[in-house]
Amino acid sequence: MSTQDRLIESTRELLWERGYVGTSPKAIQERAGAGQGSMYHHFKGKPDLALAAITRTAEELRGAAERALGGAGSAYERIAAYLTRERDVLRGCPVGRLTMDPDVVADDRLRAPVDETLGWLRGRLAQIVQEGLDQGEFPPGLDPDETAALLVATVQGGYVLARSSGSPEAFDTAVRGALALLRPHA
Amino acid sequence: MSTQDRLIESTRELLWERGYVGTSPKAIQERAGAGQGSMYHHFKGKPDLALAAITRTAEELRGAAERALGGAGSAYERIAAYLTRERDVLRGCPVGRLTMDPDVVADDRLRAPVDETLGWLRGRLAQIVQEGLDQGEFPPGLDPDETAALLVATVQGGYVLARSSGSPEAFDTAVRGALALLRPHA
DNA sequence: GTCTATAGAGTGATAGAC
DNA sequence: GTCTATCACTCTATAGAC
């Protein structure tokens, strides 16, 4: 792995653990085993490096989500597969947590990949809900966009509940609540 | 308002805007119009002041929630009143956002009021769901705890979606999705 | 491409005068 | 109870040698 790659990976880890405000170039360099000059040779500064890290994390998240959502099974089963996929719940969402970082939200270039990822996820879930409607799996009145937003919010909010209590239990409980309301029972 | 109160209020604002890691004693003092010595006279340090601020914010949040949840109307109507109550959506939740602050989650004394507040909210909502079940308002299989966790997660996750997109729209969409699934249609 | 040296500003806190 | 002075340290970045 190149020094450049190690810098990006270290930044990804630190952004996940401590957020943008809580992550210093010095900490990144130490974790990557690189010096000051090395970092500033490859990247213009902290925002530039963060953008590279966030972009890579966003791509990975889309891949992981698509592996669950694009699998086999009914619409409900694919949604359930996504909601219950293996997660390091107490670490939170590496993309969603960035929305609580004031310096990320204030910078359009840093916020863009976050917004695109969550927007893509909402759209992808809405597609699947629509498929479920077409198959008569869900009640005809169900709104795909609203339901998709609800599902993404459940996951993001589940992380908040879990981290607040220090246990993944609350995340799973919220997810079960969502699946119970969505489950076809006709 | 006393200097002590101004320090707490300034801390509350800054914790909401920038989180714990992003809030410095200096910034607090400037906003409160107080000097260094003044702050360290009233509080032992940053964690001590943050605890006072978080405690007060948590109390206010419970009050605001109870005003919606303890009102008149059916269970569904009170839940809807809570979900759609006036919110400064793009500012996020002053309590929930603290769960993304590593230094808050790592400190049991700071995490406690956050956990207690979200725990109380889950319990209060579960109570109301149970009332709805008793009244035959909701389908008999509905689990109060799961549903309550789902509702709190919807709100917390709705903030994430809204801040990601820079618009409150996504929050409202997720809330509509939750209310649509919960609405009595018998 | 990587290193060390340096810089000005900020961080969180203490000391002691008033 | 509030102020200023000071502290050791960290933050983000630049300069320039190798």
mmCIF file of C-alpha atoms (C1' of nucleotides) in Angstrom:
data_model
loop_
_atom_site.group_PDB
_atom_site.id
_atom_site.type_symbol
_atom_site.label_atom_id
_atom_site.label_comp_id
_atom_site.label_asym_id
_atom_site.label_seq_id
_atom_site.Cartn_x
_atom_site.Cartn_y
_atom_site.Cartn_z
ATOM 1 C CA MET A 1 0.000 0.000 0.000
ATOM 2 C CA SER A 2 1.447 3.372 -1.028
ATOM 3 C CA THR A 3 1.991 6.207 1.389
ATOM 4 C CA GLN A 4 -0.838 8.051 -0.327
ATOM 5 C CA ASP A 5 -3.147 5.085 0.250
ATOM 6 C CA ARG A 6 -2.097 4.738 3.856
ATOM 7 C CA LEU A 7 -2.877 8.424 4.405
ATOM 8 C CA ILE A 8 -6.344 7.991 2.932
ATOM 9 C CA GLU A 9 -7.030 4.855 4.970
ATOM 10 C CA SER A 10 -5.854 6.487 8.190
ATOM 11 C CA THR A 11 -8.057 9.473 7.478
ATOM 12 C CA ARG A 12 -11.045 7.197 6.844
ATOM 13 C CA GLU A 13 -10.558 5.500 10.197
ATOM 14 C CA LEU A 14 -10.123 8.745 12.095
ATOM 15 C CA LEU A 15 -13.078 10.452 10.414
ATOM 16 C CA TRP A 16 -15.209 7.492 11.451
ATOM 17 C CA GLU A 17 -13.930 7.472 15.029
ATOM 18 C CA ARG A 18 -13.572 11.168 15.766
ATOM 19 C CA GLY A 19 -15.229 13.111 12.945
ATOM 20 C CA TYR A 20 -13.700 15.896 10.884
ATOM 21 C CA VAL A 21 -13.306 18.455 13.658
ATOM 22 C CA GLY A 22 -11.756 15.851 15.943
ATOM 23 C CA THR A 23 -9.215 14.654 13.392
ATOM 24 C CA SER A 24 -5.868 16.446 13.086
ATOM 25 C CA PRO A 25 -3.317 16.116 10.285
ATOM 26 C CA LYS A 26 -0.806 15.120 12.939
ATOM 27 C CA ALA A 27 -2.944 12.182 14.065
ATOM 28 C CA ILE A 28 -3.412 11.097 10.456
ATOM 29 C CA GLN A 29 0.337 11.178 9.819
ATOM 30 C CA GLU A 30 1.110 9.192 12.943
ATOM 31 C CA ARG A 31 -1.415 6.489 12.089
ATOM 32 C CA ALA A 32 -0.175 6.318 8.496
ATOM 33 C CA GLY A 33 3.469 6.309 9.521
ATOM 34 C CA ALA A 34 4.148 9.320 7.322
ATOM 35 C CA GLY A 35 5.755 12.689 7.969
ATOM 36 C CA GLN A 36 4.331 16.175 7.594
ATOM 37 C CA GLY A 37 6.012 16.811 4.280
ATOM 38 C CA SER A 38 4.760 13.548 2.876
ATOM 39 C CA MET A 39 1.173 14.376 3.606
ATOM 40 C CA TYR A 40 1.363 17.875 2.195
ATOM 41 C CA HIS A 41 3.110 16.545 -0.884
ATOM 42 C CA HIS A 42 0.198 14.247 -1.753
ATOM 43 C CA PHE A 43 -2.646 16.468 -0.560
ATOM 44 C CA LYS A 44 -3.266 20.185 -0.484
ATOM 45 C CA GLY A 45 -4.398 20.061 3.161
ATOM 46 C CA LYS A 46 -6.893 18.596 5.570
ATOM 47 C CA PRO A 47 -10.018 19.276 3.463
ATOM 48 C CA ASP A 48 -8.406 17.776 0.348
ATOM 49 C CA LEU A 49 -7.415 14.611 2.180
ATOM 50 C CA ALA A 50 -10.808 14.386 3.841
ATOM 51 C CA LEU A 51 -12.500 14.612 0.456
ATOM 52 C CA ALA A 52 -10.467 11.655 -0.825
ATOM 53 C CA ALA A 53 -11.285 9.661 2.318
ATOM 54 C CA ILE A 54 -14.998 10.485 2.276
ATOM 55 C CA THR A 55 -15.283 9.653 -1.427
ATOM 56 C CA ARG A 56 -13.749 6.225 -0.895
ATOM 57 C CA THR A 57 -15.916 5.526 2.160
ATOM 58 C CA ALA A 58 -19.022 6.559 0.234
ATOM 59 C CA GLU A 59 -18.169 4.151 -2.603
ATOM 60 C CA GLU A 60 -17.686 1.282 -0.163
ATOM 61 C CA LEU A 61 -20.975 2.016 1.550
ATOM 62 C CA ARG A 62 -22.858 1.940 -1.733
ATOM 63 C CA GLY A 63 -21.236 -1.389 -2.553
ATOM 64 C CA ALA A 64 -22.181 -2.913 0.785
ATOM 65 C CA ALA A 65 -25.758 -1.644 0.504
ATOM 66 C CA GLU A 66 -26.130 -2.902 -3.053
ATOM 67 C CA ARG A 67 -24.930 -6.376 -2.054
ATOM 68 C CA ALA A 68 -27.954 -6.626 0.241
ATOM 69 C CA LEU A 69 -30.446 -4.726 -1.901
ATOM 70 C CA GLY A 70 -29.524 -6.317 -5.221
ATOM 71 C CA GLY A 71 -29.740 -9.905 -3.968
ATOM 72 C CA ALA A 72 -32.459 -12.445 -4.553
ATOM 73 C CA GLY A 73 -35.838 -12.511 -2.867
ATOM 74 C CA SER A 74 -38.962 -10.424 -2.554
ATOM 75 C CA ALA A 75 -38.874 -6.666 -2.000
ATOM 76 C CA TYR A 76 -39.516 -7.192 1.700
ATOM 77 C CA GLU A 77 -36.743 -9.768 1.949
ATOM 78 C CA ARG A 78 -34.196 -7.502 0.265
ATOM 79 C CA ILE A 79 -35.149 -4.601 2.514
ATOM 80 C CA ALA A 80 -34.856 -6.895 5.530
ATOM 81 C CA ALA A 81 -31.473 -8.087 4.270
ATOM 82 C CA TYR A 82 -30.296 -4.477 4.072
ATOM 83 C CA LEU A 83 -31.616 -3.481 7.486
ATOM 84 C CA THR A 84 -30.181 -6.520 9.241
ATOM 85 C CA ARG A 85 -26.861 -6.743 7.403
ATOM 86 C CA GLU A 86 -23.815 -7.087 9.593
ATOM 87 C CA ARG A 87 -22.843 -3.737 11.029
ATOM 88 C CA ASP A 88 -20.440 -2.437 13.605
ATOM 89 C CA VAL A 89 -23.381 -0.636 15.176
ATOM 90 C CA LEU A 90 -21.554 1.163 17.964
ATOM 91 C CA ARG A 91 -19.138 2.744 15.500
ATOM 92 C CA GLY A 92 -22.050 4.400 13.752
ATOM 93 C CA CYS A 93 -22.369 5.200 10.059
ATOM 94 C CA PRO A 94 -19.100 6.452 8.543
ATOM 95 C CA VAL A 95 -21.056 8.606 6.101
ATOM 96 C CA GLY A 96 -24.064 9.713 8.131
ATOM 97 C CA ARG A 97 -21.995 10.800 11.148
ATOM 98 C CA LEU A 98 -20.353 13.448 8.970
ATOM 99 C CA THR A 99 -23.629 15.366 8.856
ATOM 100 C CA MET A 100 -23.062 16.264 12.515
ATOM 101 C CA ASP A 101 -19.716 17.818 11.648
ATOM 102 C CA PRO A 102 -20.248 21.562 11.198
ATOM 103 C CA ASP A 103 -17.149 21.996 9.026
ATOM 104 C CA VAL A 104 -18.306 19.229 6.665
ATOM 105 C CA VAL A 105 -21.838 20.580 6.298
ATOM 106 C CA ALA A 106 -20.470 24.085 5.731
ATOM 107 C CA ASP A 107 -18.203 22.938 2.880
ATOM 108 C CA ASP A 108 -20.189 22.023 -0.254
ATOM 109 C CA ARG A 109 -17.351 19.921 -1.629
ATOM 110 C CA LEU A 110 -17.247 17.761 1.505
ATOM 111 C CA ARG A 111 -21.003 17.583 1.931
ATOM 112 C CA ALA A 112 -21.621 16.534 -1.704
ATOM 113 C CA PRO A 113 -20.468 12.896 -1.445
ATOM 114 C CA VAL A 114 -22.427 12.493 1.790
ATOM 115 C CA ASP A 115 -25.592 13.863 0.224
ATOM 116 C CA GLU A 116 -25.110 11.823 -2.953
ATOM 117 C CA THR A 117 -24.677 8.595 -1.008
ATOM 118 C CA LEU A 118 -27.739 9.031 1.178
ATOM 119 C CA GLY A 119 -29.694 10.294 -1.832
ATOM 120 C CA TRP A 120 -28.704 7.240 -3.863
ATOM 121 C CA LEU A 121 -29.725 4.978 -0.976
ATOM 122 C CA ARG A 122 -33.135 6.621 -0.717
ATOM 123 C CA GLY A 123 -33.653 6.251 -4.450
ATOM 124 C CA ARG A 124 -32.550 2.618 -4.500
ATOM 125 C CA LEU A 125 -34.851 1.733 -1.611
ATOM 126 C CA ALA A 126 -37.745 3.599 -3.239
ATOM 127 C CA GLN A 127 -37.212 1.467 -6.380
ATOM 128 C CA ILE A 128 -37.497 -1.713 -4.366
ATOM 129 C CA VAL A 129 -40.592 -0.512 -2.545
ATOM 130 C CA GLN A 130 -42.103 0.239 -5.956
ATOM 131 C CA GLU A 131 -41.264 -3.294 -7.082
ATOM 132 C CA GLY A 132 -43.023 -4.594 -3.979
ATOM 133 C CA LEU A 133 -46.059 -2.482 -4.839
ATOM 134 C CA ASP A 134 -46.052 -3.825 -8.399
ATOM 135 C CA GLN A 135 -45.994 -7.382 -7.070
ATOM 136 C CA GLY A 136 -48.876 -6.668 -4.709
ATOM 137 C CA GLU A 137 -46.526 -7.301 -1.805
ATOM 138 C CA PHE A 138 -47.263 -3.979 -0.103
ATOM 139 C CA PRO A 139 -50.610 -2.184 0.362
ATOM 140 C CA PRO A 140 -51.448 0.021 -2.667
ATOM 141 C CA GLY A 141 -51.373 3.331 -0.753
ATOM 142 C CA LEU A 142 -47.736 3.001 0.323
ATOM 143 C CA ASP A 143 -45.544 5.889 -0.864
ATOM 144 C CA PRO A 144 -42.127 4.659 -2.105
ATOM 145 C CA ASP A 145 -40.229 7.899 -1.414
ATOM 146 C CA GLU A 146 -41.637 8.341 2.075
ATOM 147 C CA THR A 147 -41.017 4.726 2.950
ATOM 148 C CA ALA A 148 -37.465 4.837 1.618
ATOM 149 C CA ALA A 149 -36.703 7.971 3.650
ATOM 150 C CA LEU A 150 -38.178 6.273 6.703
ATOM 151 C CA LEU A 151 -35.956 3.229 6.236
ATOM 152 C CA VAL A 152 -32.754 5.253 5.848
ATOM 153 C CA ALA A 153 -33.732 7.379 8.834
ATOM 154 C CA THR A 154 -34.363 4.256 10.900
ATOM 155 C CA VAL A 155 -30.823 3.059 10.282
ATOM 156 C CA GLN A 156 -29.240 6.452 10.909
ATOM 157 C CA GLY A 157 -31.333 7.038 14.016
ATOM 158 C CA GLY A 158 -30.715 3.494 15.196
ATOM 159 C CA TYR A 159 -27.024 4.321 15.414
ATOM 160 C CA VAL A 160 -27.859 7.316 17.619
ATOM 161 C CA LEU A 161 -29.910 5.171 20.010
ATOM 162 C CA ALA A 162 -27.241 2.489 20.157
ATOM 163 C CA ARG A 163 -24.370 4.895 20.826
ATOM 164 C CA SER A 164 -26.439 6.720 23.437
ATOM 165 C CA SER A 165 -27.020 3.534 25.400
ATOM 166 C CA GLY A 166 -23.646 1.988 24.662
ATOM 167 C CA SER A 167 -25.308 -1.138 23.280
ATOM 168 C CA PRO A 168 -26.382 -2.296 19.793
ATOM 169 C CA GLU A 169 -29.709 -3.510 21.207
ATOM 170 C CA ALA A 170 -31.585 -0.279 20.480
ATOM 171 C CA PHE A 171 -30.551 -0.359 16.825
ATOM 172 C CA ASP A 172 -31.960 -3.858 16.402
ATOM 173 C CA THR A 173 -35.147 -2.927 18.214
ATOM 174 C CA ALA A 174 -35.811 0.022 15.911
ATOM 175 C CA VAL A 175 -35.118 -2.133 12.856
ATOM 176 C CA ARG A 176 -37.540 -4.801 14.087
ATOM 177 C CA GLY A 177 -40.121 -2.052 14.561
ATOM 178 C CA ALA A 178 -39.709 -0.944 10.952
ATOM 179 C CA LEU A 179 -39.839 -4.471 9.551
ATOM 180 C CA ALA A 180 -42.929 -5.316 11.611
ATOM 181 C CA LEU A 181 -44.832 -2.366 10.122
ATOM 182 C CA LEU A 182 -43.689 -3.205 6.609
ATOM 183 C CA ARG A 183 -44.136 -6.978 6.722
ATOM 184 C CA PRO A 184 -46.753 -8.304 4.285
ATOM 185 C CA HIS A 185 -49.451 -9.959 6.396
ATOM 186 C CA ALA A 186 -52.214 -10.445 3.858
ATOM 187 C CA MET B 1 -28.921 36.498 33.942
ATOM 188 C CA SER B 2 -25.889 35.677 36.050
ATOM 189 C CA THR B 3 -22.452 35.098 34.585
ATOM 190 C CA GLN B 4 -22.815 31.447 35.522
ATOM 191 C CA ASP B 5 -26.078 31.243 33.591
ATOM 192 C CA ARG B 6 -24.608 33.019 30.584
ATOM 193 C CA LEU B 7 -21.747 30.530 30.551
ATOM 194 C CA ILE B 8 -24.181 27.604 30.575
ATOM 195 C CA GLU B 9 -26.346 29.139 27.847
ATOM 196 C CA SER B 10 -23.330 29.881 25.657
ATOM 197 C CA THR B 11 -22.126 26.327 26.114
ATOM 198 C CA ARG B 12 -25.546 24.965 25.187
ATOM 199 C CA GLU B 13 -25.537 26.960 21.960
ATOM 200 C CA LEU B 14 -22.007 25.947 21.023
ATOM 201 C CA LEU B 15 -22.531 22.270 21.847
ATOM 202 C CA TRP B 16 -25.557 22.325 19.562
ATOM 203 C CA GLU B 17 -23.733 24.096 16.733
ATOM 204 C CA ARG B 18 -20.290 22.547 16.928
ATOM 205 C CA GLY B 19 -20.424 19.590 19.314
ATOM 206 C CA TYR B 20 -18.181 18.960 22.309
ATOM 207 C CA VAL B 21 -14.922 18.450 20.429
ATOM 208 C CA GLY B 22 -15.549 21.583 18.356
ATOM 209 C CA THR B 23 -16.301 23.803 21.350
ATOM 210 C CA SER B 24 -13.434 25.543 23.154
ATOM 211 C CA PRO B 25 -13.530 27.246 26.539
ATOM 212 C CA LYS B 26 -12.328 30.404 24.824
ATOM 213 C CA ALA B 27 -15.301 30.419 22.443
ATOM 214 C CA ILE B 28 -17.653 29.890 25.372
ATOM 215 C CA GLN B 29 -16.134 32.789 27.294
ATOM 216 C CA GLU B 30 -16.323 35.123 24.322
ATOM 217 C CA ARG B 31 -19.979 34.320 23.671
ATOM 218 C CA ALA B 32 -20.831 34.695 27.358
ATOM 219 C CA GLY B 33 -18.848 37.914 27.713
ATOM 220 C CA ALA B 34 -16.835 36.422 30.559
ATOM 221 C CA GLY B 35 -13.119 36.063 31.191
ATOM 222 C CA GLN B 36 -11.040 32.958 31.743
ATOM 223 C CA GLY B 37 -10.913 33.342 35.497
ATOM 224 C CA SER B 38 -14.659 33.770 35.673
ATOM 225 C CA MET B 39 -15.323 30.517 33.909
ATOM 226 C CA TYR B 40 -12.843 28.528 35.975
ATOM 227 C CA HIS B 41 -14.256 30.054 39.141
ATOM 228 C CA HIS B 42 -17.756 28.697 38.443
ATOM 229 C CA PHE B 43 -16.781 25.422 36.784
ATOM 230 C CA LYS B 44 -13.968 22.948 37.244
ATOM 231 C CA GLY B 45 -13.303 22.806 33.501
ATOM 232 C CA LYS B 46 -14.765 22.030 30.112
ATOM 233 C CA PRO B 47 -16.362 18.669 31.047
ATOM 234 C CA ASP B 48 -17.967 20.167 34.165
ATOM 235 C CA LEU B 49 -19.467 23.052 32.207
ATOM 236 C CA ALA B 50 -20.594 20.718 29.433
ATOM 237 C CA LEU B 51 -22.369 18.531 31.978
ATOM 238 C CA ALA B 52 -24.326 21.522 33.285
ATOM 239 C CA ALA B 53 -25.229 22.535 29.716
ATOM 240 C CA ILE B 54 -26.238 19.047 28.597
ATOM 241 C CA THR B 55 -28.360 18.514 31.717
ATOM 242 C CA ARG B 56 -30.283 21.718 31.090
ATOM 243 C CA THR B 57 -30.770 20.923 27.392
ATOM 244 C CA ALA B 58 -32.004 17.435 28.249
ATOM 245 C CA GLU B 59 -34.580 18.871 30.664
ATOM 246 C CA GLU B 60 -35.864 21.280 28.035
ATOM 247 C CA LEU B 61 -36.152 18.525 25.449
ATOM 248 C CA ARG B 62 -38.205 16.366 27.758
ATOM 249 C CA GLY B 63 -40.493 19.302 28.421
ATOM 250 C CA ALA B 64 -40.988 20.005 24.735
ATOM 251 C CA ALA B 65 -41.668 16.341 23.978
ATOM 252 C CA GLU B 66 -44.121 15.994 26.843
ATOM 253 C CA ARG B 67 -46.068 19.039 25.664
ATOM 254 C CA ALA B 68 -46.826 17.155 22.429
ATOM 255 C CA LEU B 69 -47.135 13.658 23.887
ATOM 256 C CA GLY B 70 -49.191 14.605 26.941
ATOM 257 C CA GLY B 71 -51.805 16.587 24.982
ATOM 258 C CA ALA B 72 -55.318 15.610 24.054
ATOM 259 C CA GLY B 73 -56.274 13.195 21.292
ATOM 260 C CA SER B 74 -55.870 9.585 20.322
ATOM 261 C CA ALA B 75 -52.552 7.759 20.597
ATOM 262 C CA TYR B 76 -51.956 8.251 16.900
ATOM 263 C CA GLU B 77 -52.742 11.957 17.141
ATOM 264 C CA ARG B 78 -50.350 12.502 20.038
ATOM 265 C CA ILE B 79 -47.590 10.616 18.220
ATOM 266 C CA ALA B 80 -48.269 12.699 15.113
ATOM 267 C CA ALA B 81 -48.173 15.857 17.227
ATOM 268 C CA TYR B 82 -44.771 14.853 18.544
ATOM 269 C CA LEU B 83 -43.333 13.923 15.155
ATOM 270 C CA THR B 84 -44.555 17.083 13.462
ATOM 271 C CA ARG B 85 -43.902 19.546 16.260
ATOM 272 C CA GLU B 86 -42.050 22.674 15.283
ATOM 273 C CA ARG B 87 -38.354 21.958 14.974
ATOM 274 C CA ASP B 88 -35.297 23.757 13.739
ATOM 275 C CA VAL B 89 -34.589 20.695 11.617
ATOM 276 C CA LEU B 90 -31.312 21.804 10.076
ATOM 277 C CA ARG B 91 -29.812 22.452 13.512
ATOM 278 C CA GLY B 92 -30.366 18.814 14.400
ATOM 279 C CA CYS B 93 -31.158 17.386 17.822
ATOM 280 C CA PRO B 94 -29.197 19.101 20.621
ATOM 281 C CA VAL B 95 -29.168 15.850 22.581
ATOM 282 C CA GLY B 96 -28.904 13.191 19.872
ATOM 283 C CA ARG B 97 -26.001 14.904 18.083
ATOM 284 C CA LEU B 98 -23.861 14.406 21.183
ATOM 285 C CA THR B 99 -23.799 10.661 20.513
ATOM 286 C CA MET B 100 -21.511 11.375 17.555
ATOM 287 C CA ASP B 101 -19.042 13.132 19.844
ATOM 288 C CA PRO B 102 -16.377 10.593 20.819
ATOM 289 C CA ASP B 103 -15.390 12.475 23.981
ATOM 290 C CA VAL B 104 -19.022 12.526 25.161
ATOM 291 C CA VAL B 105 -19.630 8.829 24.522
ATOM 292 C CA ALA B 106 -16.339 7.963 26.219
ATOM 293 C CA ASP B 107 -17.268 9.882 29.394
ATOM 294 C CA ASP B 108 -20.001 8.112 31.388
ATOM 295 C CA ARG B 109 -20.908 11.296 33.222
ATOM 296 C CA LEU B 110 -21.548 13.159 29.957
ATOM 297 C CA ARG B 111 -23.247 10.252 28.198
ATOM 298 C CA ALA B 112 -25.655 9.579 31.090
ATOM 299 C CA PRO B 113 -28.038 12.534 30.542
ATOM 300 C CA VAL B 114 -28.110 11.770 26.806
ATOM 301 C CA ASP B 115 -28.960 8.130 27.390
ATOM 302 C CA GLU B 116 -31.542 8.986 30.070
ATOM 303 C CA THR B 117 -33.310 11.457 27.795
ATOM 304 C CA LEU B 118 -33.556 9.141 24.786
ATOM 305 C CA GLY B 119 -34.463 6.266 27.104
ATOM 306 C CA TRP B 120 -37.242 8.298 28.698
ATOM 307 C CA LEU B 121 -38.537 9.249 25.252
ATOM 308 C CA ARG B 122 -38.624 5.627 24.124
ATOM 309 C CA GLY B 123 -40.489 4.647 27.286
ATOM 310 C CA ARG B 124 -42.969 7.495 26.991
ATOM 311 C CA LEU B 125 -43.735 6.649 23.362
ATOM 312 C CA ALA B 126 -44.069 2.945 24.204
ATOM 313 C CA GLN B 127 -46.674 3.904 26.837
ATOM 314 C CA ILE B 128 -48.700 5.767 24.256
ATOM 315 C CA VAL B 129 -48.456 2.942 21.732
ATOM 316 C CA GLN B 130 -49.740 0.618 24.470
ATOM 317 C CA GLU B 131 -52.673 2.974 25.086
ATOM 318 C CA GLY B 132 -53.433 2.829 21.369
ATOM 319 C CA LEU B 133 -53.356 -0.956 21.516
ATOM 320 C CA ASP B 134 -55.707 -0.948 24.510
ATOM 321 C CA GLN B 135 -58.119 1.277 22.591
ATOM 322 C CA GLY B 136 -58.001 -0.992 19.561
ATOM 323 C CA GLU B 137 -56.444 1.861 17.615
ATOM 324 C CA PHE B 138 -53.446 -0.193 16.463
ATOM 325 C CA PRO B 139 -53.299 -3.795 15.216
ATOM 326 C CA PRO B 140 -52.948 -6.276 18.122
ATOM 327 C CA GLY B 141 -49.545 -7.588 17.052
ATOM 328 C CA LEU B 142 -47.787 -4.218 17.284
ATOM 329 C CA ASP B 143 -44.852 -4.197 19.722
ATOM 330 C CA PRO B 144 -44.767 -0.992 21.830
ATOM 331 C CA ASP B 145 -41.014 -1.026 22.511
ATOM 332 C CA GLU B 146 -40.046 -1.711 18.910
ATOM 333 C CA THR B 147 -42.432 0.911 17.618
ATOM 334 C CA ALA B 148 -41.205 3.490 20.107
ATOM 335 C CA ALA B 149 -37.583 2.849 19.145
ATOM 336 C CA LEU B 150 -38.551 3.156 15.494
ATOM 337 C CA LEU B 151 -40.209 6.518 16.096
ATOM 338 C CA VAL B 152 -37.268 7.990 17.992
ATOM 339 C CA ALA B 153 -34.885 6.647 15.337
ATOM 340 C CA THR B 154 -37.025 8.215 12.613
ATOM 341 C CA VAL B 155 -36.625 11.634 14.189
ATOM 342 C CA GLN B 156 -32.904 11.247 14.858
ATOM 343 C CA GLY B 157 -32.279 9.833 11.388
ATOM 344 C CA GLY B 158 -34.498 12.476 9.814
ATOM 345 C CA TYR B 159 -32.077 15.108 11.095
ATOM 346 C CA VAL B 160 -29.216 13.264 9.383
ATOM 347 C CA LEU B 161 -31.048 13.200 6.045
ATOM 348 C CA ALA B 162 -31.992 16.851 6.323
ATOM 349 C CA ARG B 163 -28.501 18.058 7.207
ATOM 350 C CA SER B 164 -27.021 15.910 4.463
ATOM 351 C CA SER B 165 -29.200 17.539 1.821
ATOM 352 C CA GLY B 166 -29.211 20.989 3.379
ATOM 353 C CA SER B 167 -33.017 21.016 3.413
ATOM 354 C CA PRO B 168 -35.664 20.058 6.002
ATOM 355 C CA GLU B 169 -37.653 18.250 3.293
ATOM 356 C CA ALA B 170 -36.112 14.833 3.918
ATOM 357 C CA PHE B 171 -37.005 14.989 7.620
ATOM 358 C CA ASP B 172 -40.654 15.638 6.808
ATOM 359 C CA THR B 173 -40.678 12.869 4.201
ATOM 360 C CA ALA B 174 -39.369 10.286 6.665
ATOM 361 C CA VAL B 175 -41.912 11.397 9.273
ATOM 362 C CA ARG B 176 -44.743 11.088 6.752
ATOM 363 C CA GLY B 177 -43.482 7.588 5.953
ATOM 364 C CA ALA B 178 -43.664 6.605 9.620
ATOM 365 C CA LEU B 179 -47.112 8.118 10.149
ATOM 366 C CA ALA B 180 -48.459 6.430 7.004
ATOM 367 C CA LEU B 181 -47.433 3.001 8.283
ATOM 368 C CA LEU B 182 -48.846 3.681 11.731
ATOM 369 C CA ARG B 183 -52.110 5.365 10.713
ATOM 370 C CA PRO B 184 -55.231 3.437 11.742
ATOM 371 C CA HIS B 185 -57.060 2.521 8.526
ATOM 372 C CA ALA B 186 -59.554 -0.016 9.784
ATOM 373 C "C1'" DG C 1 8.839 11.665 -2.451
ATOM 374 C "C1'" DT C 2 10.146 12.246 2.310
ATOM 375 C "C1'" DC C 3 12.338 14.572 6.010
ATOM 376 C "C1'" DT C 4 13.123 18.329 9.684
ATOM 377 C "C1'" DA C 5 12.531 23.025 11.104
ATOM 378 C "C1'" DT C 6 9.723 26.638 11.875
ATOM 379 C "C1'" DA C 7 5.617 29.481 12.348
ATOM 380 C "C1'" DG C 8 1.423 31.932 14.247
ATOM 381 C "C1'" DA C 9 -2.689 30.805 16.189
ATOM 382 C "C1'" DG C 10 -5.490 28.231 19.246
ATOM 383 C "C1'" DT C 11 -6.306 24.801 23.406
ATOM 384 C "C1'" DG C 12 -7.271 23.824 28.177
ATOM 385 C "C1'" DA C 13 -5.735 25.116 32.389
ATOM 386 C "C1'" DT C 14 -3.281 27.533 36.484
ATOM 387 C "C1'" DA C 15 -1.510 31.628 39.254
ATOM 388 C "C1'" DG C 16 -2.058 35.500 41.409
ATOM 389 C "C1'" DA C 17 -3.464 40.498 41.443
ATOM 390 C "C1'" DC C 18 -7.536 43.241 42.254
ATOM 391 C "C1'" DG D 1 -16.137 37.060 41.614
ATOM 392 C "C1'" DT D 2 -13.524 38.768 37.857
ATOM 393 C "C1'" DC D 3 -9.356 40.107 35.623
ATOM 394 C "C1'" DT D 4 -4.709 39.550 33.178
ATOM 395 C "C1'" DA D 5 -0.532 36.870 32.640
ATOM 396 C "C1'" DT D 6 1.473 32.840 31.712
ATOM 397 C "C1'" DC D 7 2.030 27.918 30.612
ATOM 398 C "C1'" DA D 8 2.967 23.632 27.913
ATOM 399 C "C1'" DC D 9 0.901 21.772 24.280
ATOM 400 C "C1'" DT D 10 -1.522 21.078 19.886
ATOM 401 C "C1'" DC D 11 -3.291 22.745 15.333
ATOM 402 C "C1'" DT D 12 -2.695 23.453 10.380
ATOM 403 C "C1'" DA D 13 0.458 24.823 7.269
ATOM 404 C "C1'" DT D 14 4.873 26.439 4.825
ATOM 405 C "C1'" DA D 15 9.924 26.289 3.693
ATOM 406 C "C1'" DG D 16 13.640 24.209 2.318
ATOM 407 C "C1'" DA D 17 17.207 20.411 2.773
ATOM 408 C "C1'" DC D 18 18.027 15.770 1.132
#
